[in-house]
Structure formats: C-alpha cells, structure tokens
Coordinates of C-alpha atoms in Angstrom, one line a residue:
Chain A
S1 CA 2.3 13.4 38.0
E2 CA 4.5 15.0 36.0
D3 CA 4.2 14.8 32.3
L4 CA 7.7 13.7 31.0
Y5 CA 6.4 13.3 27.2
P6 CA 4.5 16.2 26.3
S7 CA 2.6 16.1 23.2
R8 CA -0.2 17.5 21.0
Q9 CA 0.7 21.0 22.6
G10 CA 1.3 22.8 19.2
V11 CA 5.0 22.0 18.9
S12 CA 6.2 19.2 16.6
Q13 CA 9.4 18.2 17.8
C14 CA 12.0 15.2 18.5
S15 CA 13.2 14.4 22.0
E16 CA 15.6 11.7 23.7
R17 CA 13.8 9.1 25.1
R18 CA 14.3 9.2 29.1
D19 CA 13.5 5.6 29.9
P20 CA 15.2 2.3 29.1
V21 CA 14.3 -0.2 26.0
V22 CA 15.3 -3.2 27.8
Y23 CA 15.2 -3.1 32.0
A24 CA 16.0 -6.8 32.0
P25 CA 17.0 -8.0 35.3
V26 CA 20.4 -9.7 35.9
D27 CA 19.6 -12.3 38.4
R28 CA 17.1 -14.2 35.9
P29 CA 17.7 -16.7 33.2
M30 CA 17.3 -15.0 29.7
P31 CA 14.1 -16.5 27.9
I32 CA 16.0 -15.2 24.5
D33 CA 19.4 -15.2 23.5
Q34 CA 21.6 -12.6 24.0
S35 CA 22.1 -11.4 20.7
Q36 CA 18.2 -11.0 20.3
L37 CA 18.0 -8.9 23.4
E38 CA 20.5 -6.5 21.9
A39 CA 18.7 -6.3 18.7
Y40 CA 15.8 -5.2 20.5
A41 CA 17.2 -2.9 22.6
E42 CA 19.0 -1.5 19.2
H43 CA 16.3 -1.6 16.5
G44 CA 13.0 -1.8 18.9
F45 CA 11.6 -4.9 17.7
L46 CA 12.4 -8.7 17.0
V47 CA 10.4 -10.9 14.6
L48 CA 10.4 -14.4 16.2
E49 CA 9.5 -17.3 14.1
D50 CA 8.8 -21.0 15.4
L51 CA 7.9 -20.0 18.7
F52 CA 4.4 -22.1 18.1
S53 CA 3.6 -25.4 16.4
D54 CA 1.5 -25.5 13.2
V55 CA -1.3 -27.3 15.7
E56 CA -1.0 -24.1 17.6
V57 CA -1.6 -21.9 14.7
R58 CA -4.3 -23.5 13.0
M59 CA -5.8 -22.9 16.5
F60 CA -5.5 -19.3 16.4
Q61 CA -6.7 -19.0 13.1
Q62 CA -9.7 -21.0 13.7
E63 CA -10.4 -19.0 16.6
M64 CA -10.1 -15.8 14.4
E65 CA -12.4 -17.1 11.9
R66 CA -14.7 -17.8 14.4
L67 CA -14.4 -14.6 16.4
S68 CA -15.1 -12.5 13.2
G69 CA -17.9 -14.6 12.0
D70 CA -19.6 -14.2 15.3
P71 CA -22.8 -12.0 14.9
E72 CA -22.8 -11.1 18.4
V73 CA -18.9 -9.9 18.1
R74 CA -19.7 -8.2 15.1
A75 CA -22.5 -6.2 16.7
S76 CA -20.4 -5.3 19.7
G77 CA -19.4 -1.9 20.5
E78 CA -15.9 -3.0 20.6
T79 CA -15.6 -4.3 17.4
I80 CA -14.5 -1.6 14.5
T81 CA -15.5 -2.1 10.9
E82 CA -13.8 -0.8 7.6
P83 CA -14.6 2.6 6.9
G84 CA -17.2 2.8 4.0
H85 CA -17.6 -1.1 4.0
G86 CA -18.9 -3.6 6.7
D87 CA -15.6 -5.6 7.2
V88 CA -14.1 -6.4 10.6
R89 CA -11.2 -4.5 11.3
S90 CA -10.5 -4.6 14.9
I91 CA -12.0 -6.8 17.8
F92 CA -11.1 -5.5 21.1
R93 CA -10.7 -7.5 24.6
V94 CA -10.0 -10.6 22.7
H95 CA -8.2 -12.3 26.0
Q96 CA -11.8 -11.5 27.5
R97 CA -13.9 -12.8 24.1
S98 CA -12.1 -16.1 24.0
A99 CA -10.3 -18.6 26.3
L100 CA -7.6 -19.6 23.8
F101 CA -6.4 -16.0 23.2
K102 CA -6.4 -15.5 27.1
K103 CA -4.6 -18.5 27.0
L104 CA -2.1 -17.5 24.3
A105 CA -1.5 -13.8 26.0
T106 CA -0.7 -15.9 29.2
D107 CA 1.6 -18.3 27.8
P108 CA 4.9 -18.2 29.3
R109 CA 6.7 -17.8 25.8
L110 CA 4.9 -14.7 25.4
A111 CA 4.4 -13.1 28.9
E112 CA 7.8 -14.5 30.7
L113 CA 9.1 -12.7 27.7
A114 CA 7.6 -9.3 28.4
R115 CA 8.3 -9.9 32.3
Y116 CA 11.9 -10.2 31.8
I117 CA 12.2 -7.3 29.2
L118 CA 10.0 -4.9 31.5
D119 CA 11.7 -6.4 34.5
D120 CA 8.5 -6.3 36.3
E121 CA 4.8 -8.2 36.9
V122 CA 2.8 -7.2 33.4
Y123 CA -0.9 -6.8 32.5
L124 CA -2.6 -5.9 29.3
H125 CA -2.9 -2.6 28.7
Q126 CA -4.9 -3.7 25.5
S127 CA -5.6 -6.8 23.7
R128 CA -7.3 -6.8 19.8
L129 CA -7.9 -9.0 17.0
N130 CA -6.6 -7.0 13.7
Y131 CA -8.1 -8.2 10.4
K132 CA -7.1 -6.5 7.3
P133 CA -8.9 -7.9 4.7
G134 CA -8.1 -8.1 1.0
F135 CA -8.7 -6.0 -2.0
R136 CA -9.6 -3.0 0.3
G137 CA -7.5 -3.1 3.0
K138 CA -6.8 0.7 4.3
A139 CA -3.4 1.9 5.4
F140 CA -2.4 2.4 8.6
Y141 CA -0.4 5.9 9.1
W142 CA 3.1 6.0 10.7
H143 CA 2.5 6.7 14.6
S144 CA 4.1 5.4 17.9
D145 CA 1.6 3.6 20.0
F146 CA 3.1 4.9 23.3
E147 CA 2.4 9.0 22.2
T148 CA -1.6 7.9 22.0
W149 CA -1.2 5.8 25.1
H150 CA 0.4 8.5 27.1
V151 CA -1.6 11.3 25.7
E152 CA -4.9 9.7 25.6
D153 CA -4.7 6.9 28.4
G154 CA -2.1 8.4 30.7
M155 CA 0.5 5.9 30.4
P156 CA 3.3 7.5 32.3
R157 CA 6.9 6.1 31.0
M158 CA 7.8 3.9 28.4
R159 CA 7.4 0.5 30.0
A160 CA 5.6 -1.6 27.7
L161 CA 5.4 -3.7 24.6
S162 CA 3.5 -5.3 22.0
M163 CA 3.2 -8.4 20.3
S164 CA 1.6 -9.1 17.2
I165 CA 1.2 -13.1 16.8
T166 CA 0.3 -13.3 12.7
L167 CA -2.2 -15.1 11.5
T168 CA -1.8 -15.0 7.8
E169 CA 1.4 -14.7 5.6
N170 CA 2.9 -11.3 5.6
V171 CA 4.3 -10.5 2.1
D172 CA 6.0 -7.7 0.2
T173 CA 2.2 -7.0 -1.5
N174 CA -0.5 -7.2 1.4
G175 CA 0.4 -4.2 3.3
P176 CA 2.6 -5.8 5.9
L177 CA 4.0 -4.1 9.0
M178 CA 6.7 -1.5 8.3
L179 CA 8.8 -0.6 11.1
V180 CA 11.4 2.3 11.3
P181 CA 14.2 0.7 13.5
G182 CA 15.9 3.3 16.2
S183 CA 12.7 5.3 15.9
H184 CA 11.9 4.4 19.7
R185 CA 14.9 5.9 21.2
Q186 CA 13.6 9.6 20.1
F187 CA 9.9 10.8 21.5
V188 CA 8.1 12.5 18.5
A189 CA 5.9 15.3 20.2
C190 CA 3.0 15.7 17.6
Q191 CA 1.0 19.0 16.7
G192 CA -2.6 19.6 17.3
E193 CA -4.6 19.0 20.2
T194 CA -6.7 16.2 20.9
P195 CA -10.7 16.4 20.1
E196 CA -13.2 15.1 22.3
N197 CA -13.7 11.3 21.8
H198 CA -11.0 11.2 19.6
Y199 CA -10.9 7.3 20.1
K200 CA -14.0 6.7 17.8
A201 CA -12.3 8.2 14.9
S202 CA -8.8 7.7 15.1
L203 CA -9.5 3.6 15.5
K204 CA -10.9 4.0 11.8
Q205 CA -8.1 6.8 10.6
Q206 CA -5.6 8.5 13.2
E207 CA -5.3 12.2 12.1
Y208 CA -3.7 13.6 15.4
G209 CA -0.9 11.8 17.1
I210 CA 0.9 11.5 13.8
P211 CA 4.5 12.9 13.3
S212 CA 4.9 15.7 10.7
D213 CA 6.1 14.8 7.3
D214 CA 9.7 16.3 8.1
Q215 CA 10.0 14.3 11.6
L216 CA 9.1 11.0 9.7
K217 CA 11.7 11.7 6.7
R218 CA 14.4 12.1 9.3
L219 CA 13.4 9.1 11.5
I220 CA 13.6 7.2 8.3
D221 CA 16.7 8.9 6.7
R222 CA 18.4 7.7 9.5
G223 CA 16.7 4.3 10.3
S224 CA 15.1 3.1 7.1
I225 CA 12.1 0.7 6.7
V226 CA 11.8 -2.9 8.0
T227 CA 9.0 -4.7 6.5
A228 CA 8.0 -7.6 8.8
K229 CA 7.5 -10.4 6.1
C230 CA 6.9 -13.4 8.1
K231 CA 4.7 -16.7 8.1
P232 CA 1.5 -17.1 10.3
G233 CA 2.2 -17.8 13.9
S234 CA 5.3 -15.4 13.8
V235 CA 5.6 -13.0 17.0
I236 CA 6.7 -9.4 15.8
L237 CA 7.7 -7.9 19.0
F238 CA 7.9 -4.0 19.5
D239 CA 8.6 -1.1 21.8
C240 CA 5.7 1.0 22.9
N241 CA 7.5 3.8 21.2
L242 CA 8.5 2.5 17.8
I243 CA 7.2 4.3 14.4
H244 CA 5.1 1.8 12.6
G245 CA 2.5 1.9 10.1
S246 CA 1.2 -0.5 7.1
N247 CA 0.2 0.7 3.3
G248 CA -3.2 -0.4 2.1
N249 CA -3.9 -3.9 0.5
I250 CA -5.4 -4.0 -2.8
T251 CA -4.3 -7.8 -3.1
P252 CA -6.9 -10.6 -2.5
A253 CA -4.6 -11.8 0.4
P254 CA -6.2 -10.6 3.8
R255 CA -3.7 -10.0 6.9
A256 CA -4.8 -10.5 10.2
N257 CA -3.1 -10.6 13.7
V258 CA -3.9 -11.0 17.4
F259 CA -2.2 -8.1 19.3
F260 CA -1.3 -7.9 22.9
V261 CA 0.0 -5.0 24.9
Y262 CA 2.1 -5.7 27.9
N263 CA 2.3 -2.8 30.0
A264 CA 4.6 -3.0 33.6
L265 CA 2.5 -3.1 36.1
S266 CA 4.4 -0.2 37.8
N267 CA 3.7 1.8 35.0
R268 CA -0.3 1.4 35.3
V269 CA -2.0 4.2 33.6
V270 CA -3.1 7.4 35.4
E271 CA -5.1 10.4 34.3
P272 CA -4.9 11.1 30.5
F273 CA -2.3 13.8 30.1
C274 CA -4.4 15.4 27.5
C275 CA -7.1 16.6 30.0
R276 CA -9.8 14.7 28.1
R277 CA -12.0 11.9 29.4
P278 CA -10.0 8.6 29.5
R279 CA -11.1 6.2 26.5
P280 CA -13.2 3.1 27.3
E281 CA -12.2 0.4 29.1
Y282 CA -12.0 -2.1 26.4
I283 CA -9.5 0.0 24.6
C284 CA -7.3 0.9 27.8
S285 CA -7.3 -1.1 30.9
R286 CA -7.9 0.9 34.0
E287 CA -10.5 -0.4 36.4
H288 CA -9.7 -3.8 35.9
I289 CA -6.0 -4.4 36.3
V290 CA -5.1 -8.0 36.9
P291 CA -1.1 -9.0 36.8
L292 CA -0.9 -12.0 34.4
S293 CA -0.2 -15.5 35.8
D294 CA 0.5 -18.8 33.9
Chain B
S1 CA -17.8 -1.6 -36.1
E2 CA -18.5 -5.1 -34.0
D3 CA -17.7 -5.1 -30.4
L4 CA -15.5 -8.0 -30.2
Y5 CA -14.9 -7.1 -26.1
P6 CA -18.1 -6.1 -24.5
S7 CA -17.8 -5.0 -21.2
R8 CA -20.2 -3.0 -18.4
Q9 CA -23.2 -4.4 -20.0
G10 CA -24.2 -6.0 -16.2
V11 CA -22.0 -9.1 -16.6
S12 CA -19.0 -10.1 -15.0
Q13 CA -17.0 -13.0 -16.9
C14 CA -13.8 -13.9 -18.5
S15 CA -13.4 -14.8 -22.3
E16 CA -10.4 -15.4 -24.2
R17 CA -8.5 -12.6 -26.0
R18 CA -9.3 -12.7 -29.5
D19 CA -6.0 -10.9 -30.7
P20 CA -2.5 -12.0 -30.8
V21 CA 0.2 -10.3 -28.1
V22 CA 3.2 -10.4 -30.3
Y23 CA 2.7 -9.1 -33.9
A24 CA 6.3 -9.1 -34.9
P25 CA 7.2 -9.4 -38.1
V26 CA 9.5 -12.6 -39.6
D27 CA 11.1 -10.3 -42.0
R28 CA 13.0 -7.7 -39.8
P29 CA 15.9 -7.7 -37.3
M30 CA 14.7 -8.4 -33.3
P31 CA 15.3 -5.5 -31.3
I32 CA 14.9 -7.3 -28.3
D33 CA 16.2 -11.1 -27.2
Q34 CA 14.2 -13.7 -28.6
S35 CA 13.8 -14.9 -24.8
Q36 CA 12.5 -11.4 -24.2
L37 CA 10.1 -11.6 -26.6
E38 CA 8.7 -14.8 -25.5
A39 CA 8.7 -14.0 -22.1
Y40 CA 6.6 -10.6 -22.8
A41 CA 4.1 -12.9 -24.8
E42 CA 3.8 -15.2 -22.2
H43 CA 3.6 -12.6 -19.3
G44 CA 2.2 -9.8 -20.6
F45 CA 5.4 -7.7 -19.5
L46 CA 8.6 -6.8 -19.6
V47 CA 11.1 -4.7 -17.5
L48 CA 14.2 -3.2 -19.3
E49 CA 16.9 -1.9 -17.5
D50 CA 19.6 0.0 -18.6
L51 CA 18.4 1.6 -21.7
F52 CA 19.3 4.9 -21.2
S53 CA 22.2 6.6 -19.6
D54 CA 22.5 8.2 -16.2
V55 CA 22.6 11.4 -18.0
E56 CA 19.7 10.9 -19.6
V57 CA 17.8 9.7 -16.6
R58 CA 18.7 12.8 -14.6
M59 CA 17.5 15.0 -17.6
F60 CA 14.2 13.1 -17.7
Q61 CA 14.1 14.0 -13.8
Q62 CA 14.6 17.4 -14.0
E63 CA 12.5 17.8 -16.8
M64 CA 9.7 16.0 -14.8
E65 CA 10.6 18.2 -11.6
R66 CA 10.3 21.5 -14.0
L67 CA 6.7 20.3 -15.5
S68 CA 5.3 19.6 -12.0
G69 CA 6.4 23.0 -10.6
D70 CA 5.2 25.0 -13.7
P71 CA 2.3 26.5 -12.0
E72 CA 1.0 26.8 -15.8
V73 CA 0.9 23.5 -15.7
R74 CA -0.5 22.8 -12.6
A75 CA -3.6 25.0 -13.3
S76 CA -4.0 23.5 -16.8
G77 CA -7.5 21.3 -16.9
E78 CA -4.9 18.4 -18.4
T79 CA -3.1 18.0 -14.7
I80 CA -5.0 15.6 -12.1
T81 CA -4.3 16.5 -8.4
E82 CA -4.6 14.1 -5.6
P83 CA -8.0 13.7 -3.7
G84 CA -8.1 15.8 -0.9
H85 CA -4.6 17.6 -1.5
G86 CA -3.0 19.7 -3.9
D87 CA -0.6 17.5 -5.0
V88 CA -0.2 16.8 -9.1
R89 CA -0.9 13.0 -9.8
S90 CA -0.9 13.1 -13.5
I91 CA 0.1 15.6 -16.4
F92 CA -1.4 14.7 -19.5
R93 CA 0.0 14.9 -23.3
V94 CA 3.5 15.3 -21.6
H95 CA 5.1 14.7 -25.5
Q96 CA 3.1 18.1 -26.5
R97 CA 4.3 20.0 -23.5
S98 CA 8.0 18.7 -23.4
A99 CA 10.5 18.7 -26.3
L100 CA 12.3 16.3 -24.2
F101 CA 9.8 13.6 -23.6
K102 CA 8.4 14.0 -27.1
K103 CA 11.9 13.0 -28.1
L104 CA 11.9 10.2 -25.7
A105 CA 8.6 9.0 -26.9
T106 CA 9.9 8.5 -30.6
D107 CA 13.3 7.4 -29.4
P108 CA 13.8 4.4 -31.4
R109 CA 14.9 2.5 -28.2
L110 CA 11.4 2.5 -27.2
A111 CA 9.3 3.5 -30.5
E112 CA 11.0 0.7 -32.7
L113 CA 10.3 -1.9 -30.1
A114 CA 6.4 -1.0 -30.1
R115 CA 6.5 -1.0 -33.7
Y116 CA 8.1 -4.4 -33.8
I117 CA 5.6 -6.0 -31.4
L118 CA 2.9 -4.4 -32.9
D119 CA 4.1 -4.8 -36.4
D120 CA 2.7 -1.6 -38.0
E121 CA 3.2 2.4 -37.6
V122 CA 2.5 3.5 -34.2
Y123 CA 1.0 6.3 -32.6
L124 CA 0.7 7.8 -29.3
H125 CA -2.9 7.1 -27.8
Q126 CA -2.0 8.6 -24.6
S127 CA 1.2 10.1 -22.5
R128 CA 1.5 11.4 -19.3
L129 CA 3.4 12.0 -16.4
N130 CA 2.7 10.0 -13.1
Y131 CA 3.4 11.5 -10.0
K132 CA 2.7 9.4 -6.8
P133 CA 3.8 11.5 -3.7
G134 CA 5.0 10.2 -0.3
F135 CA 3.5 10.0 2.9
R136 CA -0.1 9.8 1.2
G137 CA 0.1 8.6 -2.2
K138 CA -3.1 6.8 -3.2
A139 CA -3.6 3.3 -4.3
F140 CA -4.6 2.7 -8.1
Y141 CA -7.0 -0.3 -7.9
W142 CA -6.7 -3.3 -10.3
H143 CA -7.7 -2.8 -14.3
S144 CA -7.1 -3.4 -17.6
D145 CA -6.3 -0.4 -19.5
F146 CA -7.9 -2.0 -22.6
E147 CA -10.9 -2.4 -21.2
T148 CA -11.5 1.5 -20.7
W149 CA -9.9 2.2 -24.0
H150 CA -12.1 -0.1 -25.7
V151 CA -15.2 0.9 -23.7
E152 CA -14.6 4.6 -23.2
D153 CA -12.2 5.6 -26.2
G154 CA -13.5 2.9 -28.9
M155 CA -10.1 1.4 -29.3
P156 CA -11.2 -1.8 -31.4
R157 CA -8.6 -4.5 -30.7
M158 CA -5.8 -5.5 -28.3
R159 CA -3.0 -4.1 -30.4
A160 CA -1.2 -1.4 -28.5
L161 CA 1.2 -1.3 -25.4
S162 CA 2.1 0.8 -22.9
M163 CA 5.7 1.8 -21.7
S164 CA 6.2 3.2 -18.0
I165 CA 9.8 4.8 -17.9
T166 CA 10.4 5.1 -14.2
L167 CA 11.9 8.2 -12.7
T168 CA 12.0 7.1 -9.0
E169 CA 13.6 4.1 -7.2
N170 CA 10.6 1.5 -7.0
V171 CA 10.6 -0.2 -3.9
D172 CA 8.4 -2.8 -2.3
T173 CA 7.4 -0.1 0.3
N174 CA 6.4 2.8 -1.7
G175 CA 3.5 1.4 -3.7
P176 CA 5.5 -0.1 -7.1
L177 CA 3.4 -1.2 -10.1
M178 CA 1.8 -4.5 -9.5
L179 CA 1.2 -6.7 -12.4
V180 CA -0.5 -10.2 -12.8
P181 CA 1.2 -12.3 -15.2
G182 CA -0.6 -14.1 -17.9
S183 CA -3.8 -11.8 -17.0
H184 CA -3.4 -10.3 -20.6
R185 CA -4.5 -13.6 -22.0
Q186 CA -8.1 -13.0 -20.9
F187 CA -10.5 -10.2 -21.3
V188 CA -12.5 -9.4 -18.0
A189 CA -15.8 -8.2 -18.6
C190 CA -16.7 -5.5 -16.1
Q191 CA -20.3 -4.7 -14.4
G192 CA -21.8 -1.6 -14.3
E193 CA -22.6 1.1 -16.6
T194 CA -20.2 3.9 -17.8
P195 CA -21.7 7.2 -16.4
E196 CA -21.5 10.4 -18.5
N197 CA -18.1 12.2 -17.8
H198 CA -16.9 9.3 -16.4
Y199 CA -13.1 10.2 -17.0
K200 CA -13.3 13.2 -14.8
A201 CA -13.7 10.8 -11.7
S202 CA -12.2 7.7 -12.8
L203 CA -8.6 9.2 -13.2
K204 CA -8.9 10.1 -9.6
Q205 CA -10.4 6.9 -8.5
Q206 CA -11.7 4.2 -10.5
E207 CA -15.1 2.7 -9.5
Y208 CA -16.4 1.4 -12.9
G209 CA -14.1 -0.9 -15.4
I210 CA -12.4 -3.2 -12.3
P211 CA -12.7 -6.7 -12.2
S212 CA -14.7 -8.4 -9.5
D213 CA -13.1 -10.0 -6.3
D214 CA -13.9 -13.3 -7.9
Q215 CA -12.3 -12.8 -11.2
L216 CA -9.3 -11.3 -9.7
K217 CA -8.8 -13.8 -7.3
R218 CA -9.0 -16.3 -9.9
L219 CA -6.4 -14.5 -12.2
I220 CA -4.2 -14.3 -9.3
D221 CA -4.4 -17.5 -8.0
R222 CA -3.3 -18.7 -11.3
G223 CA -0.7 -16.2 -12.5
S224 CA 0.6 -14.3 -9.1
I225 CA 1.6 -11.0 -8.4
V226 CA 4.8 -9.7 -9.4
T227 CA 6.3 -5.9 -8.3
A228 CA 8.3 -4.0 -10.8
K229 CA 10.9 -3.3 -8.2
C230 CA 13.5 -1.4 -10.2
K231 CA 15.7 1.7 -10.2
P232 CA 15.1 5.2 -12.1
G233 CA 15.1 4.7 -15.9
S234 CA 13.6 1.6 -16.2
V235 CA 11.2 0.6 -18.7
I236 CA 8.1 -1.4 -17.7
L237 CA 7.0 -2.5 -21.1
F238 CA 3.2 -4.2 -20.5
D239 CA 0.3 -5.4 -22.6
C240 CA -2.5 -3.2 -23.1
N241 CA -5.0 -6.0 -21.5
L242 CA -2.6 -6.8 -18.5
I243 CA -4.3 -6.5 -15.0
H244 CA -2.3 -4.1 -13.1
G245 CA -2.7 -1.9 -10.1
S246 CA -0.7 -0.3 -7.1
N247 CA -1.0 0.0 -3.4
G248 CA -1.1 3.4 -1.7
N249 CA 2.5 4.9 -0.2
I250 CA 2.7 6.1 3.1
T251 CA 6.7 6.1 2.9
P252 CA 8.3 9.5 2.6
A253 CA 9.5 8.2 -1.1
P254 CA 7.3 9.5 -3.9
R255 CA 7.3 7.6 -7.0
A256 CA 7.0 8.9 -10.5
N257 CA 7.1 7.6 -14.0
V258 CA 6.4 8.9 -17.7
F259 CA 4.1 6.8 -19.2
F260 CA 3.6 6.6 -23.1
V261 CA 0.5 4.2 -24.8
Y262 CA 1.7 3.2 -28.2
N263 CA -1.1 2.1 -30.5
A264 CA -1.0 0.4 -34.2
L265 CA -2.1 2.8 -36.7
S266 CA -4.5 0.4 -38.0
N267 CA -6.0 0.1 -34.5
R268 CA -6.9 4.0 -34.3
V269 CA -10.0 4.8 -32.1
V270 CA -13.7 4.5 -33.3
E271 CA -16.5 5.9 -31.8
P272 CA -16.8 4.8 -27.9
F273 CA -18.6 1.2 -27.4
C274 CA -20.3 2.6 -24.5
C275 CA -22.3 4.9 -26.5
R276 CA -20.9 7.9 -24.3
R277 CA -19.0 11.0 -25.9
P278 CA -15.4 10.4 -26.3
R279 CA -13.1 11.4 -23.5
P280 CA -11.3 14.7 -24.2
E281 CA -8.6 14.5 -26.7
Y282 CA -5.7 14.8 -24.4
I283 CA -6.7 11.5 -22.9
C284 CA -7.3 9.8 -26.1
S285 CA -5.8 10.9 -29.5
R286 CA -8.5 11.0 -32.0
E287 CA -8.4 14.2 -34.0
H288 CA -5.0 14.5 -34.3
I289 CA -3.5 10.9 -35.1
V290 CA 0.2 11.3 -36.0
P291 CA 2.9 8.3 -36.8
L292 CA 5.8 8.8 -34.9
S293 CA 8.9 9.2 -36.8
D294 CA 12.5 9.1 -35.2

C-alpha cells in the first residue's frame, strides 16, 4: 500500500499530518468533556486523574510487583532489562500475561474513549508494563511512536493512541514523561535506514527513528515541553504521533506505568514500510488481531 | 595528619559531621540576613538571586561562549569533554584562564561571604566552568564533594564551600542541580578503594566515592530533594559536604555554570588520605595557594 509517511530514507524533514487527530462520531455520546476533547486535539495529549479508585490503583500496583518479581516473566524473551543491570525495564503483552491488566485494557473507561476518539472498533497494537528503576533509570530519547510503528510495523495511518496508566508518583525529579504539545500535527521524517532486527537494540536505546536536533529544537520552540507530573492511577492519553521522551532518573523513586496502544481496526498493520521483516508478535499484533469487547 | 573522615575502606556507613557548618565570626557585620545564614546552616545550601546585574550576567555568558569556543582551551588537557561526543563539559582553572572570572571569584559579593561563613582567609581549591549540553547532557550521580576532596586531595576538615553561578536558565526539565537538605550534617563513608589516576575517569563519570543506595535512600527520606530552579546569574551556595547530583538532559536547553570552591586557608590540603598520588594542580590547588584579596 502507498507510503503516506516516508521516513528513514536519508532525509530529515517535517511535513503536515495527513490524518485527523480526533475521528469522533457525531451521533454518539461523548465519554469526556468537549473541552477535554478539544485540548486533546490541540495539544495531542490529555491527563485524566481520578478515573480509578484507590483500591483499583493498589491492585494494579500489586499486579506490577507480582509480574516484575516473577522469575518466569523475568526469564521470558518478552521482558527487557536495563542495559548494564538486570533490572526489569519492560514486560510486553501484559494483557495476555495478566487477567487484571486484560480487564484494565478492555475497561470501558479506557477502551470506550479510544473507540470514540478513533471512531472505530479498536484492538491492542501493543501492551507493556514499563518500569524505570530508581538510582539508575535511563533516559528515553525524543521520538514519535507512530514513526516506528509505521516504518517497522507497517501501521498505515495515524489512527491510534496510547494510554499510560501511571503506577507510581511522577514528580519533576524522577524522569517523568515529557510531551511536546502540538508536535503531533507534524510528521518528522528521520534520517538513517533501519537496521535488521533493530527492535532488539531500540527497546533498550533508540538510535534510529529519532528526530534531528534541529527538528526537535523547532518543535519545542513552537510548543514548549510539558511534564506529566501526576499521582499513581492517572491516565496519560496521547496521540500516536506526539513527540515525547523522558530524562534519566538518579533519585531513589522508581517510575512505572502500564501502557496500552489502541489502534483502529481499519488501520491494522500491513507489511512494514522499511522492507525489513516484521517485528515479533509480542511487540506488534499482526497474526492475532482481536477487537476489544467489554 | 589524623584522618577524621575515613572513606573507601570497605565500609559504607554514616557518621556525624565533626566540624561546624557556619564558622561565622561574632565581631564582623553579616553580609547576608540572619535568616539566610540559619537556612544555610540547617539545609546546607542557599540560592541567592539578584546579586548580579543583567549586564554583568551577560558578560559572564559571553565569557563562557568565548572560552568554550576557543580551540586552545578545547585542546587543553584541563578541559573535559562529554563521553562519546566532543562537547565541552568542564573547563578547569577558569580563574587563571579568564581575567573576568578571576575578578568574579574575588568579587566581595562572593569572596566576602565565603570568608564570613568560614571565618578565615580563603583561597580557591578549584574553579571550573561546567557546561551540560542540550539533547545529550549526562547525569552527575549523587556525591559529596568533600568526600572526594578529603580522600583524593587531602582536604583535612569540612571548612570549605562551593558557589555555582548559573549562566543559563535552570528549569525542572534540563537536569538542574538537585540537593539533599540536611545531608551535609552526616559524613557518608563510601565503599571501594580509590584506583590510581581515578580523576581521569571520575571527571566524566564517577564510580567510586558515591554513597550506597541504602545511604542515599535514608538521607533523601529524611531530607527530600530540592531542585535549584533559578534564572541565569543566580548563586547556588552549598556546603562542601552536601549530597547533590543532577539528572541527564535530553531537552534542547543547555545548562552551564561557573563554579568556585572556597577553602579556608587554615584548611589547606595535606597529603591525600587514600595514599595515592595527589590529583593535578588544575583540579586541586596545592603548590600555588594564594589567599584571595579584593
């Protein structure tokens, strides 16, 4: 199929986004306020607090502890550890490893919002538990998730969004998520090609598919940087093409979240646009695409 | 001479500080408010804004640009570059490389304050220009400067203080200085020995002379973390034994400061307590100790 968003073809440049941000249907009740929806369309993200009760949040936290302490999960090829240390950094396919996180992903408070914004049935393109340890948490460099999902996974259009449900306090010193408001309206084509099996390295430290210094400076000069400081159990909802990153963390306070990527069913992945073999199923749903139901 | 603060001898432990924080004389006029002096004694640091005029700050910034762009300075063995990149990280002995920074170090607004708090003549134990570039500024892990100055330089007692004069905006996202209030009242003996020529590696990334996770957690639980967010030209004054560090910086905004260490003349360095050869003169004044005068 046609490549509407070419990247990693030697040119670093910005182009206008060719897809809507909010596809919301006119004939269905809005699951959030009109003003929130407008803020999401404009800035490319939204932080929702108080969606979950304290009891629910405590359950999510306990489930995180259980999974990251489980020797079988740690030994799995679907678990990524911190470079230089054995600390767990990401556990993939948590919606299949955990009944609780499956229930969370399909919870109408999240899934119905995704269906509404994308105006389609949705499925999970990816799910993961992210754990950034204290003292030596590494930075995650600026990137648009869509750039990678498009080039390496074959996601055709910008009709997907992410929800990060925070499981720890996010304060200014422990490497919170940094977002660049408005950056989702530009597509930043990145330089460089995609190495074979890039995902093995990029999950630890991304070197391809990142915007140039100049592009970043321009986007940030235009939109500034917003830090998602929020309490455990908050939902950071952001567009698939929003530029985001996080600094490292030398404080004792770890940072964790569970992360779901909702993609419109009509936007299911095709062959990767980089002409490499597709990334494995645990990183990108391809063979087993199942629309979420309550 | 007797080692009052043994460290790097295999044991990680905290002990009470055995020296005053404020030595201030009773018979001399106070150069700062009583409340500021008390805050300094209690927390171990103080941020002074508006000591310098905009014109002065602009001159310091221009001098920084000049020095870090000077090919001779860059090629000097006294300039440290960012690991993996050529970016300048620190330029040492700036009070000897620059007439303007010498004038700044001896400026009564700074030097008289140092003389007052330490109740002695003072000299510069070290001076440097620190430059943390944007996009890929590295973290500086938690440490007490005194631990290193004592072990590696032979500074006998805690009777020294640092002043960092900021040359850029310090915001929560660009890796500002993080301080642990009250940590200056404990001496944290660190594990591990001191390798020969440790300074060559430690100026880029410190691996010895850093507190254990447990010690850090205890100090931070007790005192929290304070971030020095301030405008260019602010003075961050802190005790030689205060635990501090900074996260990395992926934002485009660089962070720079000029840094002076004032030591009491009566506290001049002796032989290093680690039985290694002393660090070079540009890192630690030893042969050429000159009390500052206006």
